[in-house]
Amino acid sequence: MESHTHILLLPYPVQGHINPMLQFSKRLASKGLRVTFVTTTSVRNSIQANASSSINFETISDGSEEVQDVETTYQTLERFKSKVSQSLAKLIERHNSTKCPPKFVVYDSFLPWALGVARQHGLDGAPFFTQPCVVNAIYYHAYQEAIQMPLEEGSSISLPSMPSLGINDMPSFLHDTGSYPDVLKLVVNQFSNLQDVNWLLCNTFDKLEDEVVNWMASHWPIKAIGPTIPSIYLDKQLEDDKEYGLNLFKPNMDTCMKWLDTKEVGSVVYTSFGSLAALGEEQMKEITWGLKNSNCNFLWVVRESEVIKLPKNFLHETTEKGLVVSWCPQLEVLDHKAIGCFMTHCGWNSTLEALSLGVPMVAMPQWTDQPTNAKFIVDVWKVGVRIELNERGIATKEEIELCIREVIEGKRGKEMKRNSLKWKKLAKEAMDKGGSSDKNTDEFVAKLAHS
Ligand code: UDX
């Protein structure tokens, strides 16, 4: 029987925000809600596959189709807000005149204004935080002006329910305040209208961030509902798609998996810096040599826009030890027995995916929440090492080689692997029937169905 509880989900239009919200949408649909996943025109043309028949997809205008000149970040964000507010309102009005009008909008926490649009049209709403609670809590302290910005070199920051954080453990926007002032406003403003929301949905799980989740729960009705990875990776018995579903990049599917099949168990370093980070040419060269010198097999994702930064002839020279692809099915790759470690930029999805699949990490954070995620990977969850940068901010080939060897072959590496398997188990428990994240999701669904 078709559900009459209809809900809209609106992600921020980048891969790392689409994936978790899409997977959460599928979970809500599996629990009986009717779900419409709303994408915007700037990503529509890049979408490679349409995910799932369990949810509906609609695209609304974000005004990108009318943009003629190069925009500043400020202009992009303002245009997005004004156009999506209008087109979301129209979408709701259209659905409100159907037999199954939506009741609720789950919107990306980067888009707090969506709550106002929902409420003006008789719906309620809740933010979905794609980043870890520790990062959310830090941004909240910044919103409260309890953190002095820009952070001073050498300072250490003490905040409730978290270890003392050095400047290099803090989200980059809080000390590099000059480079992305508009993104800083965006992340801090996530907290601008939370006084009367009934839910704060977070892509994490209670045991992973217990102290900070408890601290946040004393301020807001927060519910951890993650890790939002397809359930088939947590329990092989379950039926689920192997991918999130909406790829903004085209994966080299067969190439990767066939190549991995030829490699020994635990022998491959999987390397990726996610969908946004852009490394310098010098850094790319150091990675090239670090990977080669480690003498491990490596699978490296270098997005099409970044290939030009690879050393000349490198692509032709990669022997059977190395494979460079422009995008891969990351979950399937991490789940492959040949993978020994993940050299990662520590984006929150990549971090959660590695934790949930029991893969230890070599952390090489680039910006945004990644330095904080790296701190927790190393010092709290103890599932990885962090590459130290030299005085010019470069990860040298020697340091890269050393860190890879430590995780793949070293004594500490074995301990990290054991810890990774512990987190994998806890991630599964959280998402299993009756687990903490599953219960929170059930509670959310039940409240909506009876509201
Ligand atoms: C962004 C931010 O940079 C990140 O720090 C934040 O936490 C979320 O938004 P991104 O940099 O793309 O995301 O990194 P990440 O969060 O790791 O998300 C990347 C997603 O793309 C993951 O779900 C990963 O599985 C997927 N991916 C990546 C692929 O499917 N194939 C690839 O080759 C690389």
Short mmCIF file of C-alpha atoms and ligand atoms in Angstrom, two decimals:
data_model
loop_
_atom_site.label_atom_id
_atom_site.label_comp_id
_atom_site.label_asym_id
_atom_site.label_seq_id
_atom_site.Cartn_x
_atom_site.Cartn_y
_atom_site.Cartn_z
CA MET A 1 0.00 0.00 0.00
CA GLU A 2 1.33 3.42 -0.86
CA SER A 3 2.25 5.58 2.10
CA HIS A 4 0.41 8.85 2.64
CA THR A 5 3.21 10.41 4.62
CA HIS A 6 5.11 12.33 2.01
CA ILE A 7 8.43 14.01 2.71
CA LEU A 8 10.83 16.12 0.62
CA LEU A 9 14.62 16.03 0.92
CA LEU A 10 16.76 18.90 -0.33
CA PRO A 11 20.56 18.42 -0.43
CA TYR A 12 23.29 20.99 -0.97
CA PRO A 13 24.39 20.26 -4.56
CA VAL A 14 27.79 18.58 -4.13
CA GLN A 15 28.60 14.85 -4.11
CA GLY A 16 29.52 14.68 -0.43
CA HIS A 17 26.12 16.10 0.57
CA ILE A 18 24.00 14.30 -2.04
CA ASN A 19 25.25 10.81 -1.09
CA PRO A 20 24.26 10.72 2.58
CA MET A 21 20.90 12.41 2.04
CA LEU A 22 20.07 10.10 -0.83
CA GLN A 23 20.88 7.04 1.23
CA PHE A 24 18.84 8.40 4.14
CA SER A 25 15.96 8.94 1.68
CA LYS A 26 16.08 5.31 0.65
CA ARG A 27 16.04 4.24 4.27
CA LEU A 28 12.99 6.40 4.96
CA ALA A 29 11.27 4.89 1.92
CA SER A 30 12.09 1.39 3.16
CA LYS A 31 10.32 2.31 6.40
CA GLY A 32 7.17 3.29 4.57
CA LEU A 33 7.46 7.02 3.79
CA ARG A 34 6.80 8.44 0.36
CA VAL A 35 9.98 10.34 -0.48
CA THR A 36 10.74 12.99 -3.08
CA PHE A 37 14.45 13.76 -3.49
CA VAL A 38 14.90 17.25 -4.86
CA THR A 39 17.97 18.04 -6.97
CA THR A 40 18.73 21.41 -8.50
CA THR A 41 19.60 22.35 -12.07
CA SER A 42 23.33 22.92 -11.49
CA VAL A 43 23.85 19.20 -10.88
CA ARG A 44 21.16 17.77 -13.14
CA ASN A 45 23.38 17.60 -16.21
CA SER A 46 26.16 15.81 -14.39
CA ILE A 47 24.02 13.12 -12.85
CA GLN A 48 25.15 9.74 -14.19
CA ALA A 49 22.54 7.35 -12.97
CA ASN A 50 19.12 7.48 -11.48
CA ALA A 51 19.22 5.69 -8.25
CA SER A 52 16.26 3.83 -7.09
CA SER A 53 12.66 3.14 -7.80
CA SER A 54 11.81 3.42 -4.12
CA ILE A 55 11.94 7.21 -4.18
CA ASN A 56 10.83 9.94 -6.58
CA PHE A 57 13.20 12.50 -8.03
CA GLU A 58 12.41 16.06 -9.02
CA THR A 59 14.68 18.82 -10.25
CA ILE A 60 14.01 22.47 -9.46
CA SER A 61 15.76 25.54 -10.79
CA ASP A 62 18.67 27.10 -8.92
CA GLY A 63 19.08 29.76 -11.62
CA SER A 64 22.35 28.27 -12.89
CA GLU A 65 20.89 27.94 -16.38
CA GLU A 66 20.75 31.75 -16.63
CA VAL A 67 24.26 32.46 -15.36
CA GLN A 68 26.41 34.08 -18.06
CA ASP A 69 29.52 35.35 -16.26
CA VAL A 70 31.83 33.77 -13.75
CA GLU A 71 30.33 34.25 -10.28
CA THR A 72 31.97 34.85 -6.92
CA THR A 73 31.14 32.37 -4.15
CA TYR A 74 28.96 35.06 -2.60
CA GLN A 75 26.99 35.49 -5.83
CA THR A 76 26.58 31.73 -6.26
CA LEU A 77 25.28 31.27 -2.72
CA GLU A 78 22.92 34.26 -2.93
CA ARG A 79 21.57 33.16 -6.30
CA PHE A 80 21.09 29.64 -5.01
CA LYS A 81 19.21 30.87 -1.96
CA SER A 82 16.92 33.23 -3.83
CA LYS A 83 16.15 30.94 -6.81
CA VAL A 84 15.79 27.72 -4.83
CA SER A 85 13.53 29.46 -2.27
CA GLN A 86 11.21 30.38 -5.15
CA SER A 87 11.35 27.08 -6.97
CA LEU A 88 11.01 25.05 -3.75
CA ALA A 89 7.92 27.11 -2.89
CA LYS A 90 6.46 26.35 -6.34
CA LEU A 91 7.24 22.65 -5.99
CA ILE A 92 5.50 22.53 -2.61
CA GLU A 93 2.47 24.44 -3.95
CA ARG A 94 2.21 21.99 -6.84
CA HIS A 95 2.43 18.98 -4.51
CA ASN A 96 0.03 20.57 -2.03
CA SER A 97 -2.74 20.30 -4.59
CA THR A 98 -2.20 16.56 -5.09
CA LYS A 99 -3.74 13.65 -3.20
CA CYS A 100 -0.57 13.15 -1.22
CA PRO A 101 0.78 16.58 -0.22
CA PRO A 102 4.16 16.62 1.55
CA LYS A 103 4.23 17.14 5.31
CA PHE A 104 7.87 17.76 5.92
CA VAL A 105 11.13 18.96 4.35
CA VAL A 106 14.50 17.57 5.42
CA TYR A 107 16.96 20.17 4.16
CA ASP A 108 20.74 20.28 4.18
CA SER A 109 21.88 22.22 7.25
CA PHE A 110 23.83 24.51 4.86
CA LEU A 111 20.41 25.76 3.65
CA PRO A 112 18.68 26.95 6.87
CA TRP A 113 16.37 29.28 4.90
CA ALA A 114 14.56 26.21 3.52
CA LEU A 115 12.80 25.91 6.91
CA GLY A 116 11.11 29.28 6.37
CA VAL A 117 9.95 28.25 2.89
CA ALA A 118 8.53 24.99 4.27
CA ARG A 119 6.70 26.68 7.14
CA GLN A 120 5.22 29.40 4.93
CA HIS A 121 3.58 26.60 3.00
CA GLY A 122 2.24 24.67 5.96
CA LEU A 123 5.02 22.08 6.21
CA ASP A 124 7.47 21.50 9.01
CA GLY A 125 11.17 20.83 8.48
CA ALA A 126 14.44 19.65 9.97
CA PRO A 127 18.09 20.14 9.05
CA PHE A 128 20.28 17.23 8.01
CA PHE A 129 23.90 17.68 9.10
CA THR A 130 26.24 15.86 6.71
CA GLN A 131 29.35 16.51 8.83
CA PRO A 132 30.34 14.95 12.16
CA CYS A 133 28.89 16.22 15.43
CA VAL A 134 32.26 17.37 16.66
CA VAL A 135 32.54 19.72 13.67
CA ASN A 136 28.95 20.86 14.09
CA ALA A 137 29.62 21.61 17.76
CA ILE A 138 32.74 23.61 16.84
CA TYR A 139 30.75 25.67 14.34
CA TYR A 140 28.11 26.27 16.99
CA HIS A 141 30.77 27.69 19.34
CA ALA A 142 31.92 29.90 16.48
CA TYR A 143 28.31 31.02 15.94
CA GLN A 144 28.11 31.87 19.65
CA GLU A 145 31.37 33.80 19.27
CA ALA A 146 32.92 31.55 21.90
CA ILE A 147 35.84 31.02 19.54
CA GLN A 148 38.01 33.96 18.65
CA MET A 149 38.58 34.06 14.89
CA PRO A 150 40.91 33.89 13.09
CA LEU A 151 42.56 31.36 15.40
CA GLU A 152 46.03 32.34 16.46
CA GLU A 153 49.03 30.30 15.33
CA GLY A 154 50.07 27.89 18.09
CA SER A 155 46.84 28.26 20.05
CA SER A 156 45.00 25.28 21.46
CA ILE A 157 41.24 25.23 21.81
CA SER A 158 39.30 23.66 24.69
CA LEU A 159 35.63 23.04 24.09
CA PRO A 160 33.15 20.93 26.05
CA SER A 161 33.08 17.17 25.32
CA MET A 162 36.07 17.08 23.03
CA PRO A 163 39.83 16.70 23.36
CA SER A 164 41.98 19.81 23.27
CA LEU A 165 42.37 20.82 19.62
CA GLY A 166 45.38 22.47 18.04
CA ILE A 167 44.95 24.97 15.26
CA ASN A 168 45.64 22.24 12.67
CA ASP A 169 42.86 20.13 14.11
CA MET A 170 40.23 22.81 13.63
CA PRO A 171 38.02 23.19 10.53
CA SER A 172 40.08 25.24 8.09
CA PHE A 173 37.56 28.07 7.69
CA LEU A 174 38.09 29.16 11.31
CA HIS A 175 41.74 30.09 10.87
CA ASP A 176 41.96 30.69 7.14
CA THR A 177 39.13 33.21 7.49
CA GLY A 178 40.28 35.33 4.55
CA SER A 179 40.08 32.70 1.81
CA TYR A 180 36.45 31.63 2.11
CA PRO A 181 34.59 34.28 4.15
CA ASP A 182 31.25 33.35 2.54
CA VAL A 183 31.67 29.65 3.23
CA LEU A 184 32.56 30.51 6.83
CA LYS A 185 29.26 32.40 7.12
CA LEU A 186 27.47 29.42 5.58
CA VAL A 187 28.82 26.89 8.09
CA VAL A 188 28.29 29.15 11.08
CA ASN A 189 24.77 30.06 10.00
CA GLN A 190 23.71 26.43 10.21
CA PHE A 191 22.79 27.39 13.77
CA SER A 192 20.87 30.57 12.96
CA ASN A 193 17.32 29.18 13.27
CA LEU A 194 17.38 26.03 15.34
CA GLN A 195 15.44 27.37 18.34
CA ASP A 196 12.19 25.65 17.52
CA VAL A 197 13.07 22.72 15.25
CA ASN A 198 11.92 19.34 16.48
CA TRP A 199 14.74 17.32 14.95
CA LEU A 200 18.38 17.69 14.06
CA LEU A 201 19.39 14.73 11.95
CA CYS A 202 23.10 13.90 11.91
CA ASN A 203 25.07 11.50 9.77
CA THR A 204 26.99 9.86 12.59
CA PHE A 205 26.26 7.21 15.22
CA ASP A 206 26.01 7.56 18.97
CA LYS A 207 28.97 5.38 19.97
CA LEU A 208 31.30 7.03 17.48
CA GLU A 209 30.88 10.48 18.98
CA ASP A 210 29.17 9.68 22.27
CA GLU A 211 30.38 12.64 24.35
CA VAL A 212 29.71 15.32 21.80
CA VAL A 213 26.40 13.75 20.75
CA ASN A 214 25.34 13.89 24.41
CA TRP A 215 26.49 17.48 24.70
CA MET A 216 24.54 18.45 21.59
CA ALA A 217 21.52 16.52 22.83
CA SER A 218 21.47 18.79 25.89
CA HIS A 219 20.93 21.74 23.51
CA TRP A 220 18.81 20.38 20.68
CA PRO A 221 16.66 17.38 19.76
CA ILE A 222 19.53 15.78 17.89
CA LYS A 223 19.23 12.30 16.38
CA ALA A 224 22.20 10.40 14.97
CA ILE A 225 20.96 8.34 12.02
CA GLY A 226 24.19 7.16 10.37
CA PRO A 227 26.35 5.87 8.94
CA THR A 228 24.22 6.36 5.85
CA ILE A 229 25.96 3.81 3.69
CA PRO A 230 24.00 1.20 1.73
CA SER A 231 23.04 -1.55 4.19
CA ILE A 232 24.48 -4.29 2.00
CA TYR A 233 27.96 -3.20 3.15
CA LEU A 234 27.02 -3.59 6.79
CA ASP A 235 25.17 -6.86 6.38
CA LYS A 236 25.77 -9.00 3.32
CA GLN A 237 22.38 -10.72 3.80
CA LEU A 238 20.48 -7.52 3.17
CA GLU A 239 19.31 -6.45 -0.24
CA ASP A 240 20.29 -2.94 -1.19
CA ASP A 241 21.87 -1.00 -4.04
CA LYS A 242 25.66 -1.16 -4.03
CA GLU A 243 25.94 2.53 -4.80
CA TYR A 244 24.35 5.65 -3.41
CA GLY A 245 22.93 6.27 -6.87
CA LEU A 246 23.58 9.80 -8.12
CA ASN A 247 27.12 10.17 -9.39
CA LEU A 248 28.32 13.57 -10.53
CA PHE A 249 31.38 11.82 -12.03
CA LYS A 250 31.55 8.77 -14.26
CA PRO A 251 33.12 5.80 -12.47
CA ASN A 252 35.62 3.47 -14.18
CA MET A 253 33.69 0.56 -12.78
CA ASP A 254 34.99 -2.59 -14.43
CA THR A 255 38.57 -1.39 -14.74
CA CYS A 256 38.91 -0.88 -10.99
CA MET A 257 37.26 -4.05 -9.83
CA LYS A 258 39.00 -6.30 -12.36
CA TRP A 259 42.35 -4.79 -11.46
CA LEU A 260 41.71 -5.24 -7.71
CA ASP A 261 40.77 -8.88 -8.30
CA THR A 262 44.34 -9.52 -9.47
CA LYS A 263 45.90 -8.18 -6.24
CA GLU A 264 46.73 -9.94 -3.00
CA VAL A 265 44.68 -9.46 0.16
CA GLY A 266 45.50 -6.20 1.95
CA SER A 267 48.14 -5.16 -0.59
CA VAL A 268 46.57 -2.04 -2.16
CA VAL A 269 46.65 1.58 -1.01
CA TYR A 270 43.44 3.21 -2.20
CA THR A 271 43.99 6.97 -2.61
CA SER A 272 41.35 9.62 -3.15
CA PHE A 273 40.81 13.24 -2.21
CA GLY A 274 37.06 13.32 -2.78
CA SER A 275 35.01 15.39 -5.15
CA LEU A 276 36.22 18.92 -4.44
CA ALA A 277 39.81 19.17 -3.18
CA ALA A 278 42.34 20.45 -5.71
CA LEU A 279 45.99 19.73 -4.92
CA GLY A 280 48.98 21.64 -6.28
CA GLU A 281 51.30 20.22 -8.93
CA GLU A 282 54.20 19.88 -6.50
CA GLN A 283 51.98 17.95 -4.08
CA MET A 284 50.76 15.65 -6.84
CA LYS A 285 54.37 14.87 -7.73
CA GLU A 286 55.24 14.01 -4.13
CA ILE A 287 52.22 11.70 -3.92
CA THR A 288 53.28 10.00 -7.13
CA TRP A 289 56.70 9.22 -5.70
CA GLY A 290 55.42 8.40 -2.23
CA LEU A 291 53.07 5.80 -3.70
CA LYS A 292 55.72 4.36 -6.01
CA ASN A 293 58.41 4.23 -3.32
CA SER A 294 56.10 2.54 -0.84
CA ASN A 295 56.35 -0.44 -3.17
CA CYS A 296 52.67 -1.18 -2.52
CA ASN A 297 50.01 -1.57 -5.15
CA PHE A 298 47.99 1.61 -5.47
CA LEU A 299 44.66 2.66 -6.89
CA TRP A 300 44.51 6.45 -7.15
CA VAL A 301 41.47 8.53 -8.08
CA VAL A 302 42.57 11.64 -9.97
CA ARG A 303 39.53 13.54 -11.22
CA GLU A 304 39.58 14.60 -14.88
CA SER A 305 40.17 18.25 -13.92
CA GLU A 306 43.28 17.22 -11.94
CA VAL A 307 44.97 14.89 -14.43
CA ILE A 308 46.91 17.76 -15.97
CA LYS A 309 48.82 18.11 -12.67
CA LEU A 310 50.29 14.60 -12.84
CA PRO A 311 53.97 14.39 -13.78
CA LYS A 312 54.51 13.93 -17.54
CA ASN A 313 54.39 10.30 -18.70
CA PHE A 314 53.25 9.11 -15.29
CA LEU A 315 49.99 7.71 -16.65
CA HIS A 316 51.84 5.76 -19.35
CA GLU A 317 54.47 4.63 -16.92
CA THR A 318 52.14 3.24 -14.28
CA THR A 319 53.03 -0.36 -14.20
CA GLU A 320 50.82 -3.14 -13.05
CA LYS A 321 51.47 -1.93 -9.50
CA GLY A 322 49.47 1.23 -9.99
CA LEU A 323 46.16 2.20 -11.50
CA VAL A 324 44.94 5.80 -11.88
CA VAL A 325 41.24 6.35 -12.60
CA SER A 326 39.14 9.50 -12.79
CA TRP A 327 36.40 8.20 -10.44
CA CYS A 328 35.65 4.81 -8.93
CA PRO A 329 32.85 2.97 -7.14
CA GLN A 330 34.41 3.89 -3.78
CA LEU A 331 32.26 1.72 -1.55
CA GLU A 332 32.89 -1.39 -3.63
CA VAL A 333 36.58 -0.56 -3.71
CA LEU A 334 36.84 -0.11 0.07
CA ASP A 335 34.95 -3.37 0.53
CA HIS A 336 37.40 -5.30 -1.67
CA LYS A 337 39.71 -7.70 0.16
CA ALA A 338 42.75 -6.37 -1.73
CA ILE A 339 42.52 -2.98 0.00
CA GLY A 340 45.09 -2.56 2.79
CA CYS A 341 44.59 1.11 3.59
CA PHE A 342 42.93 4.30 2.43
CA MET A 343 45.04 7.42 1.91
CA THR A 344 42.27 9.98 2.23
CA HIS A 345 41.50 13.69 2.46
CA CYS A 346 39.21 12.70 5.38
CA GLY A 347 35.95 14.02 3.90
CA TRP A 348 33.25 12.92 6.31
CA ASN A 349 31.69 10.41 3.92
CA SER A 350 35.03 8.83 3.09
CA THR A 351 35.85 8.67 6.80
CA LEU A 352 32.54 7.03 7.72
CA GLU A 353 32.80 4.64 4.78
CA ALA A 354 36.31 3.53 5.82
CA LEU A 355 35.22 3.14 9.46
CA SER A 356 32.14 1.16 8.45
CA LEU A 357 34.13 -1.14 6.17
CA GLY A 358 37.03 -1.66 8.57
CA VAL A 359 39.73 0.02 6.47
CA PRO A 360 42.58 1.84 8.30
CA MET A 361 43.56 5.26 6.99
CA VAL A 362 46.49 7.47 6.09
CA ALA A 363 45.03 10.90 6.76
CA MET A 364 45.94 13.77 4.48
CA PRO A 365 43.31 16.42 5.25
CA GLN A 366 42.99 19.36 2.87
CA TRP A 367 40.41 21.86 4.12
CA THR A 368 36.94 22.39 5.64
CA ASP A 369 36.00 19.73 8.27
CA GLN A 370 38.81 17.39 7.19
CA PRO A 371 41.54 18.41 9.71
CA THR A 372 39.12 17.75 12.59
CA ASN A 373 38.09 14.41 11.11
CA ALA A 374 41.80 13.53 10.82
CA LYS A 375 42.39 14.37 14.49
CA PHE A 376 39.63 11.95 15.49
CA ILE A 377 40.80 9.24 13.05
CA VAL A 378 44.23 9.27 14.67
CA ASP A 379 43.74 10.18 18.34
CA VAL A 380 40.20 9.14 19.21
CA TRP A 381 39.21 6.23 16.99
CA LYS A 382 42.86 5.18 16.52
CA VAL A 383 42.38 3.89 13.02
CA GLY A 384 45.05 5.77 11.15
CA VAL A 385 48.13 7.95 10.99
CA ARG A 386 48.30 11.56 9.84
CA ILE A 387 50.81 12.78 7.33
CA GLU A 388 52.89 15.64 8.78
CA LEU A 389 53.44 18.52 6.37
CA ASN A 390 56.83 20.15 5.89
CA GLU A 391 57.47 23.84 6.60
CA ARG A 392 56.02 24.76 3.19
CA GLY A 393 52.81 22.83 3.80
CA ILE A 394 53.75 19.93 1.52
CA ALA A 395 53.41 16.23 2.31
CA THR A 396 56.76 14.93 1.09
CA LYS A 397 57.27 11.63 -0.71
CA GLU A 398 59.34 10.34 2.23
CA GLU A 399 56.59 11.12 4.74
CA ILE A 400 53.93 9.59 2.49
CA GLU A 401 55.96 6.42 2.04
CA LEU A 402 56.61 6.18 5.79
CA CYS A 403 52.95 6.58 6.71
CA ILE A 404 51.76 4.04 4.13
CA ARG A 405 54.34 1.50 5.30
CA GLU A 406 53.36 2.07 8.91
CA VAL A 407 49.71 1.30 8.23
CA ILE A 408 50.23 -1.56 5.76
CA GLU A 409 53.22 -3.32 7.34
CA GLY A 410 53.94 -1.81 10.76
CA LYS A 411 53.06 -3.08 14.24
CA ARG A 412 50.82 -0.06 14.85
CA GLY A 413 49.11 -0.85 11.55
CA LYS A 414 47.91 -4.16 12.95
CA GLU A 415 46.42 -2.40 15.94
CA MET A 416 44.74 0.13 13.66
CA LYS A 417 43.24 -2.70 11.64
CA ARG A 418 41.88 -4.28 14.83
CA ASN A 419 40.38 -0.94 15.87
CA SER A 420 38.89 -0.49 12.39
CA LEU A 421 37.16 -3.83 12.69
CA LYS A 422 35.77 -2.79 16.07
CA TRP A 423 34.25 0.37 14.54
CA LYS A 424 32.91 -1.64 11.64
CA LYS A 425 31.04 -3.82 14.11
CA LEU A 426 29.70 -0.82 16.02
CA ALA A 427 28.58 0.88 12.79
CA LYS A 428 26.67 -2.24 11.84
CA GLU A 429 25.09 -2.45 15.29
CA ALA A 430 23.91 1.16 15.05
CA MET A 431 22.17 0.53 11.72
CA ASP A 432 20.86 -2.98 12.48
CA LYS A 433 17.21 -3.37 13.40
CA GLY A 434 16.82 -1.87 16.88
CA GLY A 435 20.30 -0.29 16.82
CA SER A 436 20.69 3.35 17.96
CA SER A 437 20.53 4.96 14.49
CA ASP A 438 17.79 2.63 13.33
CA LYS A 439 15.68 3.41 16.41
CA ASN A 440 16.16 7.15 15.88
CA THR A 441 15.04 6.80 12.27
CA ASP A 442 12.02 4.74 13.31
CA GLU A 443 11.10 7.39 15.87
CA PHE A 444 11.34 10.10 13.22
CA VAL A 445 9.18 8.11 10.78
CA ALA A 446 6.59 7.28 13.45
CA LYS A 447 6.26 10.92 14.60
CA LEU A 448 5.81 12.08 11.00
CA ALA A 449 3.27 9.40 10.22
CA HIS A 450 1.19 10.40 13.25
CA SER A 451 1.54 14.18 12.97
C1 UDX B 1 32.58 17.35 0.90
C2 UDX B 1 33.66 17.85 1.87
O1 UDX B 1 34.85 18.11 1.24
C3 UDX B 1 33.80 16.90 3.02
O2 UDX B 1 34.89 17.27 3.84
C4 UDX B 1 32.51 16.97 3.78
O3 UDX B 1 32.60 16.22 4.95
C5 UDX B 1 31.38 16.52 2.88
O4 UDX B 1 31.38 17.27 1.67
P1 UDX B 1 34.02 15.47 -0.52
O5 UDX B 1 35.23 16.29 -0.43
O6 UDX B 1 33.57 15.10 -1.84
O7 UDX B 1 32.79 16.07 0.32
O8 UDX B 1 34.39 14.13 0.33
P2 UDX B 1 33.54 13.00 1.01
O9 UDX B 1 32.74 13.52 2.14
O10 UDX B 1 34.48 11.93 1.32
O11 UDX B 1 32.51 12.51 -0.12
C6 UDX B 1 32.90 11.94 -1.32
C7 UDX B 1 31.89 10.91 -1.73
O12 UDX B 1 32.17 10.54 -3.07
C8 UDX B 1 31.97 9.63 -0.90
O13 UDX B 1 30.67 9.17 -0.60
C9 UDX B 1 32.68 8.64 -1.79
O14 UDX B 1 32.25 7.30 -1.64
C10 UDX B 1 32.33 9.14 -3.17
N1 UDX B 1 33.41 8.83 -4.13
C11 UDX B 1 34.62 9.44 -4.03
C12 UDX B 1 33.16 7.90 -5.13
O15 UDX B 1 32.09 7.33 -5.21
N2 UDX B 1 34.17 7.63 -6.01
C13 UDX B 1 35.37 8.23 -5.97
O16 UDX B 1 36.20 7.93 -6.83
C14 UDX B 1 35.62 9.17 -4.94
#
